[in-house]
CSV table of C-alpha atoms (C1' of nucleotides) in Angstrom, one decimal:
chain,number,residue,atom,x,y,z
A,288,MET,CA,29.4,4.0,18.1
A,289,SER,CA,25.8,3.8,19.1
A,290,GLU,CA,24.1,5.8,16.3
A,291,LYS,CA,21.4,3.2,16.7
A,292,LYS,CA,20.0,3.9,13.2
A,293,ARG,CA,16.3,3.1,14.1
A,294,SER,CA,15.5,1.3,10.9
A,295,LEU,CA,12.1,2.7,10.0
A,296,GLY,CA,9.3,0.2,9.3
A,297,LEU,CA,7.4,0.3,6.1
A,298,PRO,CA,4.0,1.0,7.7
A,299,THR,CA,5.5,4.0,9.5
A,300,ILE,CA,7.0,5.4,6.3
A,301,ARG,CA,3.7,5.1,4.5
A,302,ARG,CA,2.0,7.2,7.2
A,303,ILE,CA,4.6,10.0,6.9
A,304,PRO,CA,2.8,11.9,4.2
A,305,MET,CA,-0.4,12.1,6.3
A,306,TYR,CA,1.5,13.5,9.2
A,307,TYR,CA,3.5,15.8,7.1
A,308,ARG,CA,0.4,17.4,5.4
A,309,LEU,CA,-1.4,17.8,8.6
A,310,LEU,CA,1.6,19.3,10.5
A,311,LEU,CA,2.1,21.7,7.6
A,312,LYS,CA,-1.5,22.8,7.8
A,313,LEU,CA,-1.3,23.2,11.6
A,314,TYR,CA,1.9,25.2,11.4
A,315,GLU,CA,0.5,27.5,8.8
A,316,GLU,CA,-2.5,28.0,11.0
A,317,GLY,CA,-0.2,29.2,13.7
A,318,HIS,CA,-0.1,26.1,16.0
A,319,SER,CA,3.4,25.8,17.2
A,320,VAL,CA,2.7,22.6,19.2
A,321,VAL,CA,0.3,19.6,18.8
A,322,SER,CA,-0.5,16.5,20.9
A,323,SER,CA,-0.4,12.9,19.6
A,324,SER,CA,-4.0,12.5,20.4
A,325,PHE,CA,-5.0,15.5,18.3
A,326,LEU,CA,-3.0,14.2,15.3
A,327,ALA,CA,-4.5,10.7,15.9
A,328,GLU,CA,-8.1,12.0,16.0
A,329,ALA,CA,-7.6,14.1,12.8
A,330,LEU,CA,-6.1,11.2,10.9
A,331,GLY,CA,-8.2,8.3,12.2
A,332,LEU,CA,-5.4,6.6,14.1
A,333,GLU,CA,-4.7,5.7,17.7
A,334,SER,CA,-2.5,8.1,19.6
A,335,ILE,CA,-0.1,5.4,20.6
A,336,VAL,CA,0.5,4.7,16.9
A,337,VAL,CA,1.3,8.4,16.3
A,338,ARG,CA,3.7,8.5,19.3
A,339,LYS,CA,5.5,5.4,18.1
A,340,ASP,CA,5.7,6.6,14.6
A,341,LEU,CA,7.0,10.0,15.5
A,342,ALA,CA,9.5,8.5,17.9
A,343,ASN,CA,10.7,6.2,15.1
A,344,ILE,CA,10.9,9.0,12.6
A,345,GLY,CA,13.1,10.8,15.1
A,346,ILE,CA,10.6,13.4,16.3
A,347,ALA,CA,10.7,14.0,20.1
A,348,GLY,CA,7.9,15.6,22.0
A,349,LYS,CA,7.8,17.2,25.4
A,350,PRO,CA,5.7,15.6,28.1
A,351,LYS,CA,2.7,17.7,29.0
A,352,ILE,CA,3.4,20.0,26.0
A,353,GLY,CA,3.3,17.9,22.8
A,354,PHE,CA,5.2,18.0,19.6
A,355,ASP,CA,6.7,21.1,18.0
A,356,THR,CA,5.1,21.4,14.6
A,357,ARG,CA,8.0,23.3,13.0
A,358,GLU,CA,10.6,21.0,14.3
A,359,SER,CA,8.5,17.9,13.3
A,360,ILE,CA,8.2,19.3,9.7
A,361,GLN,CA,11.9,19.9,9.5
A,362,THR,CA,12.7,16.4,10.7
A,363,ILE,CA,10.5,14.9,8.0
A,364,ASP,CA,12.0,17.3,5.5
A,365,THR,CA,15.4,15.9,6.2
A,366,LEU,CA,14.2,12.3,6.1
A,367,MET,CA,12.5,12.7,2.8
A,368,ASN,CA,15.1,15.2,1.4
A,369,SER,CA,12.2,17.5,0.6
A,370,ARG,CA,14.1,20.7,1.1
A,371,ASP,CA,16.8,19.8,-1.3
A,372,SER,CA,13.9,18.7,-3.5
A,373,ASN,CA,13.9,15.5,-5.4
A,374,GLU,CA,13.9,16.2,-9.1
A,375,ALA,CA,12.4,13.6,-11.4
A,376,PHE,CA,11.8,12.8,-15.0
A,377,LEU,CA,8.6,11.1,-16.1
A,378,ILE,CA,8.7,8.6,-19.0
A,379,GLY,CA,5.5,7.7,-20.9
A,380,VAL,CA,3.2,10.7,-21.2
A,381,GLY,CA,-0.1,8.8,-21.6
A,382,ARG,CA,-3.2,9.8,-19.6
A,383,LEU,CA,-1.8,8.6,-16.3
A,384,GLY,CA,1.6,10.1,-17.0
A,385,GLU,CA,0.0,13.4,-17.8
A,386,ALA,CA,-2.0,13.3,-14.6
A,387,LEU,CA,1.1,12.6,-12.5
A,388,LEU,CA,3.1,15.3,-14.4
A,389,CYS,CA,0.6,17.8,-13.2
A,390,TYR,CA,-0.4,16.4,-9.8
A,391,LYS,CA,0.1,19.1,-7.2
A,392,GLY,CA,0.3,16.9,-4.2
A,393,PHE,CA,3.8,15.7,-5.0
A,394,GLU,CA,5.4,19.2,-4.9
A,395,GLN,CA,4.4,19.6,-1.3
A,396,LEU,CA,6.3,16.4,-0.5
A,397,GLY,CA,9.4,17.6,-2.3
A,398,LEU,CA,9.1,15.7,-5.6
A,399,HIS,CA,9.5,17.9,-8.6
A,400,ILE,CA,8.7,16.1,-11.9
A,401,ILE,CA,10.4,18.6,-14.2
A,402,ALA,CA,9.9,17.0,-17.6
A,403,GLY,CA,8.2,14.3,-19.5
A,404,PHE,CA,9.6,11.9,-22.1
A,405,ASP,CA,7.8,9.9,-24.9
A,406,ILE,CA,8.5,8.3,-28.2
A,407,ASP,CA,5.3,9.6,-29.8
A,408,PRO,CA,6.1,12.5,-32.2
A,409,GLU,CA,2.6,13.8,-31.5
A,410,LYS,CA,3.5,14.4,-27.9
A,411,ILE,CA,7.1,15.5,-28.2
A,412,GLY,CA,7.4,19.2,-28.0
A,413,ASN,CA,4.1,19.7,-26.1
A,414,ARG,CA,4.0,21.6,-22.9
A,415,ILE,CA,1.8,20.4,-20.1
A,416,GLN,CA,1.3,23.0,-17.5
A,417,GLY,CA,4.7,24.4,-18.4
A,418,LYS,CA,6.4,21.0,-18.4
A,419,GLU,CA,7.9,20.1,-21.7
A,420,VAL,CA,7.7,16.7,-23.3
A,421,PHE,CA,11.0,15.6,-24.8
A,422,ASP,CA,12.0,12.7,-27.1
A,423,VAL,CA,13.1,9.7,-25.0
A,424,LYS,CA,16.4,9.9,-26.9
A,425,GLU,CA,17.2,13.1,-25.0
A,426,LEU,CA,16.6,11.5,-21.6
A,427,PRO,CA,20.2,10.2,-20.9
A,428,ARG,CA,21.8,13.4,-21.8
A,429,LEU,CA,19.4,15.6,-19.9
A,430,ALA,CA,19.3,13.3,-16.9
A,431,GLN,CA,23.0,13.3,-16.6
A,432,ARG,CA,23.4,17.0,-17.1
A,433,MET,CA,20.7,17.8,-14.5
A,434,ASN,CA,21.8,15.0,-12.2
A,435,ILE,CA,18.3,13.6,-12.0
A,436,GLN,CA,17.9,10.8,-9.4
A,437,ILE,CA,14.3,9.7,-9.9
A,438,GLY,CA,12.4,8.3,-12.8
A,439,VAL,CA,8.6,8.0,-12.9
A,440,LEU,CA,7.7,5.1,-15.2
A,441,CYS,CA,4.3,5.3,-16.9
A,442,VAL,CA,4.8,3.6,-20.2
A,443,ALA,CA,2.7,0.7,-21.4
A,444,GLU,CA,3.4,-2.6,-19.8
A,445,GLU,CA,5.1,-4.1,-22.8
A,446,ALA,CA,7.6,-1.2,-22.8
A,447,ALA,CA,8.3,-1.2,-19.1
A,448,GLN,CA,11.6,-3.1,-19.0
A,449,HIS,CA,13.0,-1.3,-22.0
A,450,ALA,CA,12.1,2.1,-20.4
A,451,ALA,CA,13.6,1.0,-17.1
A,452,ASP,CA,16.8,0.1,-18.9
A,453,ILE,CA,17.0,3.6,-20.4
A,454,LEU,CA,16.5,5.1,-16.9
A,455,VAL,CA,19.2,2.9,-15.4
A,456,GLU,CA,21.5,3.7,-18.2
A,457,ALA,CA,20.9,7.4,-17.7
A,458,GLY,CA,22.1,7.0,-14.1
A,459,ILE,CA,18.8,7.2,-12.3
A,460,LYS,CA,18.8,5.8,-8.8
A,461,GLY,CA,15.2,5.3,-8.0
A,462,ILE,CA,12.3,4.2,-10.2
A,463,TRP,CA,8.7,4.8,-9.3
A,464,ASN,CA,7.1,2.0,-11.4
A,465,PHE,CA,3.4,2.6,-12.3
A,466,THR,CA,3.3,-0.4,-14.6
A,467,PRO,CA,2.4,-3.9,-13.3
A,468,SER,CA,5.7,-5.3,-14.6
A,469,LYS,CA,8.4,-6.7,-12.5
A,470,LEU,CA,11.6,-4.8,-13.4
A,471,ASN,CA,15.1,-6.2,-13.6
A,472,VAL,CA,17.5,-3.5,-12.4
A,473,PRO,CA,20.9,-3.5,-10.8
A,474,SER,CA,20.9,-3.7,-7.0
A,475,HIS,CA,21.9,-0.1,-6.5
A,476,VAL,CA,18.7,1.1,-8.1
A,477,VAL,CA,15.6,1.3,-5.9
A,478,VAL,CA,12.3,0.4,-7.4
A,479,GLN,CA,9.0,1.3,-5.9
A,480,ARG,CA,6.1,-0.5,-7.5
A,481,GLU,CA,2.7,1.3,-7.5
A,482,ASP,CA,-0.2,-0.9,-8.4
A,483,LEU,CA,-3.5,0.8,-8.3
A,484,ALA,CA,-5.2,-2.5,-8.6
A,485,GLU,CA,-4.0,-3.4,-5.0
A,486,GLY,CA,-6.4,-0.9,-3.5
A,487,LEU,CA,-9.1,-2.0,-5.9
A,488,ALA,CA,-8.7,-5.6,-4.7
A,489,VAL,CA,-9.0,-4.5,-1.0
A,490,LEU,CA,-12.1,-2.5,-1.8
A,491,THR,CA,-13.9,-5.2,-3.7
A,492,VAL,CA,-13.0,-7.9,-1.2
A,493,LYS,CA,-14.2,-5.8,1.7
A,494,LEU,CA,-17.4,-5.0,-0.2
A,495,ASN,CA,-18.1,-8.6,-0.8
A,496,GLN,CA,-17.5,-9.5,2.8
A,497,GLN,CA,-19.7,-6.6,3.9
A,498,LYS,CA,-22.4,-7.8,1.6
A,499,GLN,CA,-22.2,-11.4,2.8
A,500,ALA,CA,-22.2,-10.3,6.4
A,501,LEU,CA,-25.4,-8.4,5.8
A,502,GLU,CA,-27.1,-11.2,3.9
A,503,SER,CA,-26.2,-14.0,6.2
A,504,PRO,CA,-28.6,-14.7,9.1
A,505,SER,CA,-27.5,-12.9,12.2
A,506,GLY,CA,-26.3,-14.7,15.3
A,507,ASN,CA,-23.3,-16.3,13.7
A,508,ASN,CA,-20.0,-15.0,15.0
A,509,GLN,CA,-19.8,-12.9,11.9
A,510,HIS,CA,-16.7,-11.1,13.1
A,511,SER,CA,-14.8,-8.1,11.9
A,512,LEU,CA,-14.4,-8.1,8.2
A,513,ILE,CA,-10.7,-7.6,8.1
B,234,MET,CA,-20.9,-25.3,11.7
B,235,SER,CA,-17.2,-25.1,10.7
B,236,GLU,CA,-17.3,-22.9,7.6
B,237,LYS,CA,-14.0,-21.6,9.1
B,238,LYS,CA,-14.2,-18.4,7.0
B,239,ARG,CA,-10.5,-18.0,6.5
B,240,SER,CA,-10.4,-14.3,7.1
B,241,LEU,CA,-8.1,-13.1,4.3
B,242,GLY,CA,-5.2,-10.9,5.4
B,243,LEU,CA,-4.6,-7.5,3.8
B,244,PRO,CA,-1.1,-8.3,2.4
B,245,THR,CA,-2.6,-11.3,0.7
B,246,ILE,CA,-5.5,-9.3,-0.8
B,247,ARG,CA,-3.1,-6.8,-2.1
B,248,ARG,CA,-1.2,-9.5,-4.0
B,249,ILE,CA,-4.3,-10.9,-5.6
B,250,PRO,CA,-4.1,-8.7,-8.7
B,251,MET,CA,-0.6,-9.8,-9.5
B,252,TYR,CA,-1.5,-13.4,-9.3
B,253,TYR,CA,-4.7,-12.8,-11.3
B,254,ARG,CA,-3.0,-11.1,-14.2
B,255,LEU,CA,-0.3,-13.7,-14.4
B,256,LEU,CA,-2.7,-16.6,-14.2
B,257,LEU,CA,-4.8,-15.0,-17.0
B,258,LYS,CA,-1.8,-14.7,-19.2
B,259,LEU,CA,-0.7,-18.2,-18.6
B,260,TYR,CA,-4.1,-19.6,-19.2
B,261,GLU,CA,-4.4,-17.7,-22.5
B,262,GLU,CA,-1.0,-19.1,-23.5
B,263,GLY,CA,-2.4,-22.5,-23.0
B,264,HIS,CA,-0.9,-23.5,-19.7
B,265,SER,CA,-3.5,-25.5,-17.7
B,266,VAL,CA,-1.4,-25.9,-14.7
B,267,VAL,CA,1.4,-23.9,-12.9
B,268,SER,CA,3.6,-24.5,-9.9
B,269,SER,CA,4.0,-22.1,-7.0
B,270,SER,CA,7.7,-21.8,-7.7
B,271,PHE,CA,7.0,-20.7,-11.2
B,272,LEU,CA,4.5,-18.0,-10.0
B,273,ALA,CA,7.0,-16.9,-7.4
B,274,GLU,CA,9.8,-16.6,-9.8
B,275,ALA,CA,7.8,-14.5,-12.2
B,276,LEU,CA,6.5,-12.2,-9.5
B,277,GLY,CA,9.6,-11.8,-7.4
B,278,LEU,CA,8.2,-13.6,-4.4
B,279,GLU,CA,9.1,-16.7,-2.4
B,280,SER,CA,7.2,-19.9,-3.4
B,281,ILE,CA,6.0,-20.4,0.2
B,282,VAL,CA,4.4,-17.0,0.1
B,283,VAL,CA,2.5,-18.0,-3.1
B,284,ARG,CA,1.4,-21.3,-1.6
B,285,LYS,CA,0.2,-19.6,1.6
B,286,ASP,CA,-1.6,-16.9,-0.3
B,287,LEU,CA,-3.3,-19.3,-2.7
B,288,ALA,CA,-4.4,-21.5,0.1
B,289,ASN,CA,-5.9,-18.5,2.0
B,290,ILE,CA,-7.6,-17.3,-1.2
B,291,GLY,CA,-9.2,-20.8,-1.4
B,292,ILE,CA,-7.2,-22.2,-4.3
B,293,ALA,CA,-6.1,-25.7,-3.8
B,294,GLY,CA,-3.3,-27.3,-5.8
B,295,LYS,CA,-2.3,-30.9,-6.4
B,296,PRO,CA,0.9,-32.2,-5.0
B,297,LYS,CA,3.4,-33.0,-7.8
B,298,ILE,CA,1.1,-31.3,-10.3
B,299,GLY,CA,0.6,-27.7,-9.3
B,300,PHE,CA,-2.4,-25.3,-9.5
B,301,ASP,CA,-5.0,-25.4,-12.2
B,302,THR,CA,-4.9,-22.0,-13.9
B,303,ARG,CA,-8.5,-21.9,-15.0
B,304,GLU,CA,-9.8,-23.0,-11.6
B,305,SER,CA,-7.6,-20.4,-9.8
B,306,ILE,CA,-8.8,-17.6,-12.1
B,307,GLN,CA,-12.4,-18.6,-11.3
B,308,THR,CA,-11.9,-18.7,-7.6
B,309,ILE,CA,-10.4,-15.1,-7.7
B,310,ASP,CA,-13.3,-14.1,-10.0
B,311,THR,CA,-15.7,-15.2,-7.3
B,312,LEU,CA,-13.8,-13.5,-4.5
B,313,MET,CA,-13.6,-10.2,-6.3
B,314,ASN,CA,-16.9,-10.5,-8.0
B,315,SER,CA,-15.2,-9.8,-11.3
B,316,ARG,CA,-17.6,-11.9,-13.4
B,317,ASP,CA,-20.7,-10.0,-12.2
B,318,SER,CA,-18.5,-7.0,-12.8
B,319,ASN,CA,-18.5,-4.1,-10.4
B,320,GLU,CA,-19.9,-1.0,-11.9
B,321,ALA,CA,-18.7,2.3,-10.7
B,322,PHE,CA,-19.2,6.1,-11.1
B,323,LEU,CA,-16.3,8.5,-10.9
B,324,ILE,CA,-16.8,11.9,-9.3
B,325,GLY,CA,-14.4,14.7,-10.2
B,326,VAL,CA,-13.1,14.6,-13.7
B,327,GLY,CA,-9.8,16.4,-13.4
B,328,ARG,CA,-6.6,15.0,-14.8
B,329,LEU,CA,-6.4,12.1,-12.4
B,330,GLY,CA,-10.1,11.4,-12.8
B,331,GLU,CA,-9.8,11.4,-16.5
B,332,ALA,CA,-6.8,9.1,-16.4
B,333,LEU,CA,-8.7,6.6,-14.1
B,334,LEU,CA,-11.8,6.8,-16.2
B,335,CYS,CA,-9.8,5.6,-19.2
B,336,TYR,CA,-7.4,3.2,-17.4
B,337,LYS,CA,-7.6,-0.2,-19.0
B,338,GLY,CA,-6.1,-2.2,-16.2
B,339,PHE,CA,-9.3,-2.0,-14.1
B,340,GLU,CA,-11.5,-3.7,-16.6
B,341,GLN,CA,-9.5,-6.8,-16.5
B,342,LEU,CA,-10.1,-6.9,-12.7
B,343,GLY,CA,-13.8,-6.5,-13.1
B,344,LEU,CA,-14.2,-2.8,-12.3
B,345,HIS,CA,-16.2,-0.9,-14.9
B,346,ILE,CA,-16.2,2.9,-14.4
B,347,ILE,CA,-19.2,3.7,-16.6
B,348,ALA,CA,-19.5,7.4,-16.2
B,349,GLY,CA,-17.9,10.5,-14.8
B,350,PHE,CA,-19.5,13.4,-12.8
B,351,ASP,CA,-18.4,16.9,-12.3
B,352,ILE,CA,-19.8,20.4,-11.5
B,353,ASP,CA,-17.8,22.2,-14.2
B,354,PRO,CA,-20.1,23.1,-17.1
B,355,GLU,CA,-17.1,22.9,-19.4
B,356,LYS,CA,-16.8,19.3,-18.6
B,357,ILE,CA,-20.4,18.2,-18.4
B,358,GLY,CA,-21.5,16.6,-21.7
B,359,ASN,CA,-18.1,15.7,-22.8
B,360,ARG,CA,-17.3,12.1,-23.7
B,361,ILE,CA,-14.0,10.6,-22.7
B,362,GLN,CA,-13.3,7.4,-24.6
B,363,GLY,CA,-17.0,6.8,-24.9
B,364,LYS,CA,-17.7,7.6,-21.3
B,365,GLU,CA,-20.0,10.5,-20.7
B,366,VAL,CA,-19.5,13.2,-18.1
B,367,PHE,CA,-22.7,14.2,-16.3
B,368,ASP,CA,-23.7,16.9,-13.9
B,369,VAL,CA,-23.2,15.8,-10.3
B,370,LYS,CA,-26.8,16.6,-9.8
B,371,GLU,CA,-27.7,13.6,-11.9
B,372,LEU,CA,-25.6,11.2,-9.8
B,373,PRO,CA,-28.2,10.1,-7.2
B,374,ARG,CA,-30.8,9.4,-9.8
B,375,LEU,CA,-28.5,7.5,-12.1
B,376,ALA,CA,-26.8,5.6,-9.4
B,377,GLN,CA,-30.1,4.4,-8.0
B,378,ARG,CA,-31.5,3.5,-11.3
B,379,MET,CA,-28.4,1.6,-12.3
B,380,ASN,CA,-27.8,0.2,-8.9
B,381,ILE,CA,-24.2,1.4,-8.7
B,382,GLN,CA,-22.2,0.1,-5.7
B,383,ILE,CA,-18.9,1.9,-6.1
B,384,GLY,CA,-17.8,5.5,-6.3
B,385,VAL,CA,-14.3,6.6,-7.3
B,386,LEU,CA,-13.6,9.9,-5.6
B,387,CYS,CA,-11.2,12.2,-7.5
B,388,VAL,CA,-12.4,15.7,-6.5
B,389,ALA,CA,-10.2,18.4,-5.0
B,390,GLU,CA,-9.4,17.9,-1.3
B,391,GLU,CA,-11.7,20.7,-0.2
B,392,ALA,CA,-14.7,19.0,-1.9
B,393,ALA,CA,-13.9,15.5,-0.7
B,394,GLN,CA,-16.4,15.3,2.2
B,395,HIS,CA,-19.2,16.9,0.3
B,396,ALA,CA,-18.7,14.6,-2.7
B,397,ALA,CA,-18.6,11.6,-0.3
B,398,ASP,CA,-21.9,12.7,1.2
B,399,ILE,CA,-23.4,12.8,-2.3
B,400,LEU,CA,-22.1,9.3,-3.0
B,401,VAL,CA,-23.5,7.9,0.3
B,402,GLU,CA,-26.8,9.6,-0.2
B,403,ALA,CA,-27.0,8.0,-3.6
B,404,GLY,CA,-26.7,4.6,-2.0
B,405,ILE,CA,-23.2,3.8,-2.9
B,406,LYS,CA,-21.6,1.0,-0.8
B,407,GLY,CA,-17.9,1.5,-1.4
B,408,ILE,CA,-15.8,4.6,-2.0
B,409,TRP,CA,-12.4,4.5,-3.6
B,410,ASN,CA,-10.9,7.7,-2.2
B,411,PHE,CA,-8.1,9.3,-4.2
B,412,THR,CA,-8.1,12.5,-2.0
B,413,PRO,CA,-5.9,12.7,1.0
B,414,SER,CA,-8.9,13.6,3.2
B,415,LYS,CA,-10.3,11.4,5.9
B,416,LEU,CA,-14.0,10.8,5.1
B,417,ASN,CA,-16.8,10.5,7.6
B,418,VAL,CA,-19.3,8.0,6.3
B,419,PRO,CA,-21.8,5.6,7.9
B,420,SER,CA,-20.3,2.3,9.0
B,421,HIS,CA,-22.0,0.3,6.3
B,422,VAL,CA,-20.0,2.1,3.6
B,423,VAL,CA,-16.5,0.8,2.9
B,424,VAL,CA,-13.8,3.4,2.2
B,425,GLN,CA,-10.5,2.5,0.5
B,426,ARG,CA,-8.0,5.4,0.7
B,427,GLU,CA,-5.5,5.6,-2.1
B,428,ASP,CA,-2.6,7.9,-1.3
B,429,LEU,CA,0.0,8.1,-4.1
B,430,ALA,CA,2.3,9.9,-1.7
B,431,GLU,CA,2.7,6.7,0.4
B,432,GLY,CA,4.7,5.1,-2.4
B,433,LEU,CA,6.6,8.3,-2.9
B,434,ALA,CA,7.6,8.4,0.8
B,435,VAL,CA,8.8,4.8,0.6
B,436,LEU,CA,10.8,5.5,-2.5
B,437,THR,CA,12.5,8.7,-1.2
B,438,VAL,CA,13.3,7.2,2.2
B,439,LYS,CA,14.8,4.1,0.6
B,440,LEU,CA,16.8,6.3,-1.8
B,441,ASN,CA,18.2,8.4,1.1
B,442,GLN,CA,19.1,5.3,3.0
B,443,GLN,CA,20.8,3.8,0.0
B,444,LYS,CA,22.7,7.0,-0.5
B,445,GLN,CA,23.9,7.1,3.1
B,446,ALA,CA,24.9,3.5,3.0
B,447,LEU,CA,27.0,4.2,-0.1
B,448,GLU,CA,28.6,7.3,1.4
B,449,SER,CA,29.4,6.0,4.8
B,450,PRO,CA,32.7,4.3,5.3
B,451,SER,CA,32.3,0.6,4.9
B,452,GLY,CA,32.8,-1.9,7.8
B,453,ASN,CA,30.0,-0.6,9.8
B,454,ASN,CA,27.2,-3.1,10.2
B,455,GLN,CA,25.3,-1.0,7.7
B,456,HIS,CA,22.5,-3.5,7.4
B,457,SER,CA,19.6,-4.0,5.1
B,458,LEU,CA,17.9,-0.7,4.3
B,459,ILE,CA,14.5,-1.7,5.4
C,152,DT,C1',8.5,-46.8,-6.6
C,153,DA,C1',10.8,-42.3,-6.4
C,154,DG,C1',10.6,-37.6,-6.9
C,155,DA,C1',8.4,-33.3,-7.1
C,156,DT,C1',5.2,-30.4,-5.3
C,157,DT,C1',1.5,-29.1,-2.2
C,158,DG,C1',-0.1,-28.5,2.5
C,159,DT,C1',0.6,-28.2,7.5
C,160,DT,C1',2.6,-27.2,11.7
C,161,DA,C1',6.0,-24.6,14.3
C,162,DA,C1',9.4,-20.8,14.7
C,163,DT,C1',10.6,-16.2,13.8
C,164,DC,C1',10.0,-11.6,13.0
C,165,DG,C1',7.9,-7.2,13.1
C,166,DA,C1',3.9,-4.2,14.0
C,167,DT,C1',0.4,-3.0,17.0
C,168,DT,C1',-1.6,-2.5,21.4
C,169,DA,C1',-1.5,-2.1,26.4
C,170,DA,C1',0.2,-0.7,30.8
C,171,DC,C1',2.7,2.3,33.2
C,172,DA,C1',6.8,5.1,34.4
C,173,DA,C1',9.0,9.6,33.4
C,174,DT,C1',8.6,14.4,33.2
C,175,DC,C1',7.5,19.2,32.0
D,41,DT,C1',2.0,20.0,43.5
D,42,DA,C1',-1.2,17.7,40.4
D,43,DG,C1',-2.3,16.6,35.9
D,44,DA,C1',-1.4,15.9,31.2
D,45,DT,C1',1.3,14.1,28.0
D,46,DT,C1',5.3,11.8,26.2
D,47,DG,C1',8.3,7.7,26.3
D,48,DT,C1',9.4,3.0,27.5
D,49,DT,C1',8.9,-1.7,28.4
D,50,DA,C1',6.1,-5.8,27.9
D,51,DA,C1',2.2,-8.4,25.7
D,52,DT,C1',-0.4,-9.5,21.8
D,53,DC,C1',-1.3,-10.2,17.3
D,54,DG,C1',-0.6,-11.3,12.5
D,55,DA,C1',2.5,-12.1,8.7
D,56,DT,C1',6.5,-14.3,7.0
D,57,DT,C1',9.6,-18.0,6.9
D,58,DA,C1',11.3,-22.7,7.9
D,59,DA,C1',10.9,-27.5,8.4
D,60,DC,C1',8.8,-31.4,7.2
D,61,DA,C1',4.9,-34.5,6.4
D,62,DA,C1',1.4,-35.8,2.9
D,63,DT,C1',0.4,-37.1,-1.7
D,64,DC,C1',-0.2,-37.5,-6.7
DNA sequence: TAGATTGTTAATCGATTAACAATC
DNA sequence: TAGATTGTTAATCGATTAACAATC
């Protein structure tokens, strides 16, 4: 009774990596405690946002003292499973796939992409920063043997659904989808779509609004561009 | 009086690329008209979301008929400036920078990354898919001469603020920031932060919730994971 | 005309912000 | 104790969803 399961909101989840990286840095620098206003200032947020987020994540502070950095890091570790480490396979070793395979930032957050898979004989057998590229045919066997839970999908758009089917068949539970395709997968599989064009759209729309605001004669209630 | 300036919400702006790509495909396939329910089905949305979004974007449909694909595409073109084409420079030609330099998906949306910049002599002078890598020292001169508005920031975290300063100094109006750093820039410069770890956090939290939901004895009101 | 589809208005939901009480 | 900081409760804001009117 009463576990209360604070269902975490999406905006809060998205801000977790920011908090995590900063907390880690502060901890390593020897700060055992930090205030919400300090975190807010460093991250460009309001302190009330930080307090609400941390509370929702399950991190409690002490009035007048602040938040224990070590404890906070551990709570996020548990939430994101980053101590156990999430192991992943990457499918589609094109330029983006290669970049993600090597990207350092994920390790810190507990995601270990341990191998790449492709159908191109030119790529199969290569090692990219110590990570081997295998034939896609090997994926199901290896995924099952190593109990891999996460697949990073970086194939061409046309191949997206097919590659997703392979991942699902191989027993993978979560797909990080870098193609713009909608994937059909069983309901027990979690799909996270990553569309770089989203950010691009935000940037260009804001730029155009900024430009129009500057061009237009002043005096109008030309209010806050988003 | 009464231009009404429907200030576009962020969630709507983020969905624009999805609509745009699908509309383009439909138009090329010869469909001159499409219903909101068709778009919704193809994109995994509700039709009411599509209608609200299109209305906010400034696309009007005809009852009983649907939305004109060509007209819709043109309206988005205007909004995102994609006919004029947004030209950009990329700074920091590491693996991610290289991947972005070559990424095809941006062209379609009107972003043309026309050159890369780096400080590494090994990289300077290289061509990556026809795009030259210049010395960062050349950036201000070239940016001003070509009237470049957008900078794609892919340097290492430690160099982020310095690179941003260079971009601002060069007269760039919008920065697409792929580093996890918070940037200090003048208020007339728009910054769009792109943090791949955000999506990773969402994926892993959802996965853990899914896992717990499956493990826990049924019967509990183990409701919708997010 | 009848039916399908858009567009509008209202209701709901969730996230952010504000005000202030609790507490080390 | 007094002051600083967290935590809670309420208010506001914006996005999504629902119901239905308008219209080709």
